Every structure is written in C-alpha cells, then in structure tokens.
Amino acid sequence: QVQLVESGGGLVQAGGSLRLSCAASGSIFSISRMGWYRQAPGKQRELVANIITSSSITNYADSVKGRFTISRDNAKNMVYLQMNSLKPEDTAVYYCNAFRSIFHQEYWGQGTQVTVSS
C-alpha cells in the first residue's frame, strides 16, 4: 500500500504562486509514476502533471505548460508542484497520485484546495 498526503493549498490572487507538496509513505519502492490531478466543481478530474520516478521525465497538461513545474525529492519521498502565474481557472481540488506499474495499482491523496481569485 501507498499513502499520500498533500499540503500547500490555499487562496491566492491571480498571478500569484503556490507550491503543493505530496508526502509518500508505505510501499514507495515500487512506484513508477507520480503526478498531480485536479478537479474543479462540476468537472471531471484531469491530469495536471506527472513524473516518471526512474527517469524524471515529466508530462504536463497544455493548460499549465510554462507555468507549473513538477519535481521530486527521492530522499524525502516527496513530490512537488510549483504553480506560478496562477489563473482563476486553476481553482480546483488538487490530488496527488501514485502508480505502481508492476501491480497496476493507483493511489490517491485526500486532496488540497487551491482557490485563485481574480
């Protein structure tokens, strides 16, 4: 099992920045990919960014490219999402995600609210 705990959400004005953190624990040795998803009210959950743990290859949604950066610290079992130039449309609950390809299992954190005011 893998446990994920997010932190760092909050209220920020448009143009501001926030950094989300995700602490992973449990069977982290087998995690192949970690990422951030978000879900706005009335919308489906969508991928924001992910990172392959073995290569650090990253992938971003078009809507956040150039503004958001995903990174990881293996020593601390942490994944981060640096969000710059925030827009009101970035308002959502942000979820940390971990994927164990060997078992084809997916894990989610409890979510952290990000609200961007105009």
PDB file of C-alpha atoms in Angstrom, residues 7-101:
ATOM      1  CA  SER A   7      -0.242  20.102   1.630  1.00  0.00           C
ATOM      2  CA  GLY A   8       0.284  23.642   0.425  1.00  0.00           C
ATOM      3  CA  GLY A   9      -3.075  24.601  -0.982  1.00  0.00           C
ATOM      4  CA  GLY A  10      -4.789  27.870  -0.207  1.00  0.00           C
ATOM      5  CA  LEU A  11      -6.179  31.126  -1.513  1.00  0.00           C
ATOM      6  CA  VAL A  12      -4.076  33.268  -3.827  1.00  0.00           C
ATOM      7  CA  GLN A  13      -4.695  36.169  -6.168  1.00  0.00           C
ATOM      8  CA  ALA A  14      -4.420  35.764  -9.910  1.00  0.00           C
ATOM      9  CA  GLY A  15      -0.800  35.990 -10.978  1.00  0.00           C
ATOM     10  CA  GLY A  16       0.427  34.592  -7.685  1.00  0.00           C
ATOM     11  CA  SER A  17       2.228  31.375  -6.865  1.00  0.00           C
ATOM     12  CA  LEU A  18       1.741  28.328  -4.672  1.00  0.00           C
ATOM     13  CA  ARG A  19       3.750  25.183  -4.102  1.00  0.00           C
ATOM     14  CA  LEU A  20       1.972  21.926  -3.393  1.00  0.00           C
ATOM     15  CA  SER A  21       3.739  19.098  -1.613  1.00  0.00           C
ATOM     16  CA  CYS A  22       2.941  15.410  -1.520  1.00  0.00           C
ATOM     17  CA  ALA A  23       4.497  13.092   1.052  1.00  0.00           C
ATOM     18  CA  ALA A  24       4.547   9.424   0.089  1.00  0.00           C
ATOM     19  CA  SER A  25       4.882   6.547   2.536  1.00  0.00           C
ATOM     20  CA  GLY A  26       4.398   2.797   2.584  1.00  0.00           C
ATOM     21  CA  SER A  27       5.482   0.636  -0.364  1.00  0.00           C
ATOM     22  CA  ILE A  28       7.100   3.500  -2.216  1.00  0.00           C
ATOM     23  CA  PHE A  29       9.887   1.373  -3.695  1.00  0.00           C
ATOM     24  CA  SER A  30       7.574   0.153  -6.446  1.00  0.00           C
ATOM     25  CA  ILE A  31       6.086   3.491  -7.500  1.00  0.00           C
ATOM     26  CA  SER A  32       6.782   4.034 -11.188  1.00  0.00           C
ATOM     27  CA  ARG A  33       4.999   7.322 -11.710  1.00  0.00           C
ATOM     28  CA  MET A  34       3.709  10.157  -9.567  1.00  0.00           C
ATOM     29  CA  GLY A  35       1.588  13.064 -10.531  1.00  0.00           C
ATOM     30  CA  TRP A  36      -0.911  15.768  -9.758  1.00  0.00           C
ATOM     31  CA  TYR A  37      -4.513  15.839 -10.883  1.00  0.00           C
ATOM     32  CA  ARG A  38      -7.189  18.435 -10.252  1.00  0.00           C
ATOM     33  CA  GLN A  39     -10.950  18.551 -10.164  1.00  0.00           C
ATOM     34  CA  ALA A  40     -12.956  21.735 -10.416  1.00  0.00           C
ATOM     35  CA  PRO A  41     -16.634  21.877  -9.376  1.00  0.00           C
ATOM     36  CA  GLY A  42     -18.823  20.210 -11.968  1.00  0.00           C
ATOM     37  CA  LYS A  43     -15.873  18.974 -13.996  1.00  0.00           C
ATOM     38  CA  GLN A  44     -14.037  15.690 -14.372  1.00  0.00           C
ATOM     39  CA  ARG A  45     -10.722  15.085 -12.689  1.00  0.00           C
ATOM     40  CA  GLU A  46      -7.892  15.919 -15.066  1.00  0.00           C
ATOM     41  CA  LEU A  47      -4.170  15.358 -15.222  1.00  0.00           C
ATOM     42  CA  VAL A  48      -2.066  18.389 -14.394  1.00  0.00           C
ATOM     43  CA  ALA A  49       1.440  16.907 -14.498  1.00  0.00           C
ATOM     44  CA  ASN A  50       3.266  13.671 -13.828  1.00  0.00           C
ATOM     45  CA  ILE A  51       6.822  12.449 -13.484  1.00  0.00           C
ATOM     46  CA  ILE A  52       8.388   9.066 -14.127  1.00  0.00           C
ATOM     47  CA  THR A  53      10.297   8.121 -10.999  1.00  0.00           C
ATOM     48  CA  SER A  54      13.123   6.257 -12.733  1.00  0.00           C
ATOM     49  CA  SER A  55      13.922   8.879 -15.361  1.00  0.00           C
ATOM     50  CA  SER A  56      12.377  12.111 -14.108  1.00  0.00           C
ATOM     51  CA  ILE A  57      10.662  12.530 -17.452  1.00  0.00           C
ATOM     52  CA  THR A  58       7.765  14.907 -16.991  1.00  0.00           C
ATOM     53  CA  ASN A  59       4.468  15.459 -18.719  1.00  0.00           C
ATOM     54  CA  TYR A  60       2.166  18.482 -18.454  1.00  0.00           C
ATOM     55  CA  ALA A  61      -1.339  19.407 -19.449  1.00  0.00           C
ATOM     56  CA  ASP A  62      -1.298  22.050 -22.164  1.00  0.00           C
ATOM     57  CA  SER A  63      -3.168  24.446 -19.888  1.00  0.00           C
ATOM     58  CA  VAL A  64      -0.305  24.570 -17.368  1.00  0.00           C
ATOM     59  CA  LYS A  65       2.781  24.273 -19.558  1.00  0.00           C
ATOM     60  CA  GLY A  66       5.243  27.039 -18.843  1.00  0.00           C
ATOM     61  CA  ARG A  67       3.523  27.934 -15.553  1.00  0.00           C
ATOM     62  CA  PHE A  68       3.669  24.759 -13.439  1.00  0.00           C
ATOM     63  CA  THR A  69       6.669  22.581 -12.619  1.00  0.00           C
ATOM     64  CA  ILE A  70       6.572  19.117 -11.112  1.00  0.00           C
ATOM     65  CA  SER A  71       9.593  17.830  -9.238  1.00  0.00           C
ATOM     66  CA  ARG A  72      10.519  15.115  -6.777  1.00  0.00           C
ATOM     67  CA  ASP A  73      12.909  14.525  -3.919  1.00  0.00           C
ATOM     68  CA  ASN A  74      13.541  10.811  -3.633  1.00  0.00           C
ATOM     69  CA  ALA A  75      15.495  11.163  -0.406  1.00  0.00           C
ATOM     70  CA  LYS A  76      12.466  12.727   1.268  1.00  0.00           C
ATOM     71  CA  ASN A  77       9.834  10.714  -0.640  1.00  0.00           C
ATOM     72  CA  MET A  78       8.252  13.967  -1.743  1.00  0.00           C
ATOM     73  CA  VAL A  79       6.720  15.282  -4.940  1.00  0.00           C
ATOM     74  CA  TYR A  80       6.099  18.970  -5.514  1.00  0.00           C
ATOM     75  CA  LEU A  81       4.049  21.102  -7.847  1.00  0.00           C
ATOM     76  CA  GLN A  82       5.267  24.656  -8.215  1.00  0.00           C
ATOM     77  CA  MET A  83       2.445  26.757  -9.618  1.00  0.00           C
ATOM     78  CA  ASN A  84       3.236  30.209 -10.979  1.00  0.00           C
ATOM     79  CA  SER A  85       1.148  32.793 -12.812  1.00  0.00           C
ATOM     80  CA  LEU A  86      -1.989  31.276 -11.366  1.00  0.00           C
ATOM     81  CA  LYS A  87      -5.303  31.953 -13.047  1.00  0.00           C
ATOM     82  CA  PRO A  88      -8.863  31.760 -11.697  1.00  0.00           C
ATOM     83  CA  GLU A  89      -9.411  28.718 -13.932  1.00  0.00           C
ATOM     84  CA  ASP A  90      -6.736  26.887 -11.939  1.00  0.00           C
ATOM     85  CA  THR A  91      -9.148  26.816  -8.991  1.00  0.00           C
ATOM     86  CA  ALA A  92      -9.753  23.184  -8.064  1.00  0.00           C
ATOM     87  CA  VAL A  93      -9.037  20.454  -5.579  1.00  0.00           C
ATOM     88  CA  TYR A  94      -5.574  19.113  -6.370  1.00  0.00           C
ATOM     89  CA  TYR A  95      -4.837  15.442  -5.796  1.00  0.00           C
ATOM     90  CA  CYS A  96      -1.529  13.654  -5.559  1.00  0.00           C
ATOM     91  CA  ASN A  97      -1.394  10.370  -7.446  1.00  0.00           C
ATOM     92  CA  ALA A  98       0.976   7.409  -7.394  1.00  0.00           C
ATOM     93  CA  PHE A  99       1.042   4.489  -9.812  1.00  0.00           C
ATOM     94  CA  ARG A 100       2.704   1.128  -9.248  1.00  0.00           C
ATOM     95  CA  SER A 101       3.013  -0.382 -12.713  1.00  0.00           C
TER      96      SER A 101
END
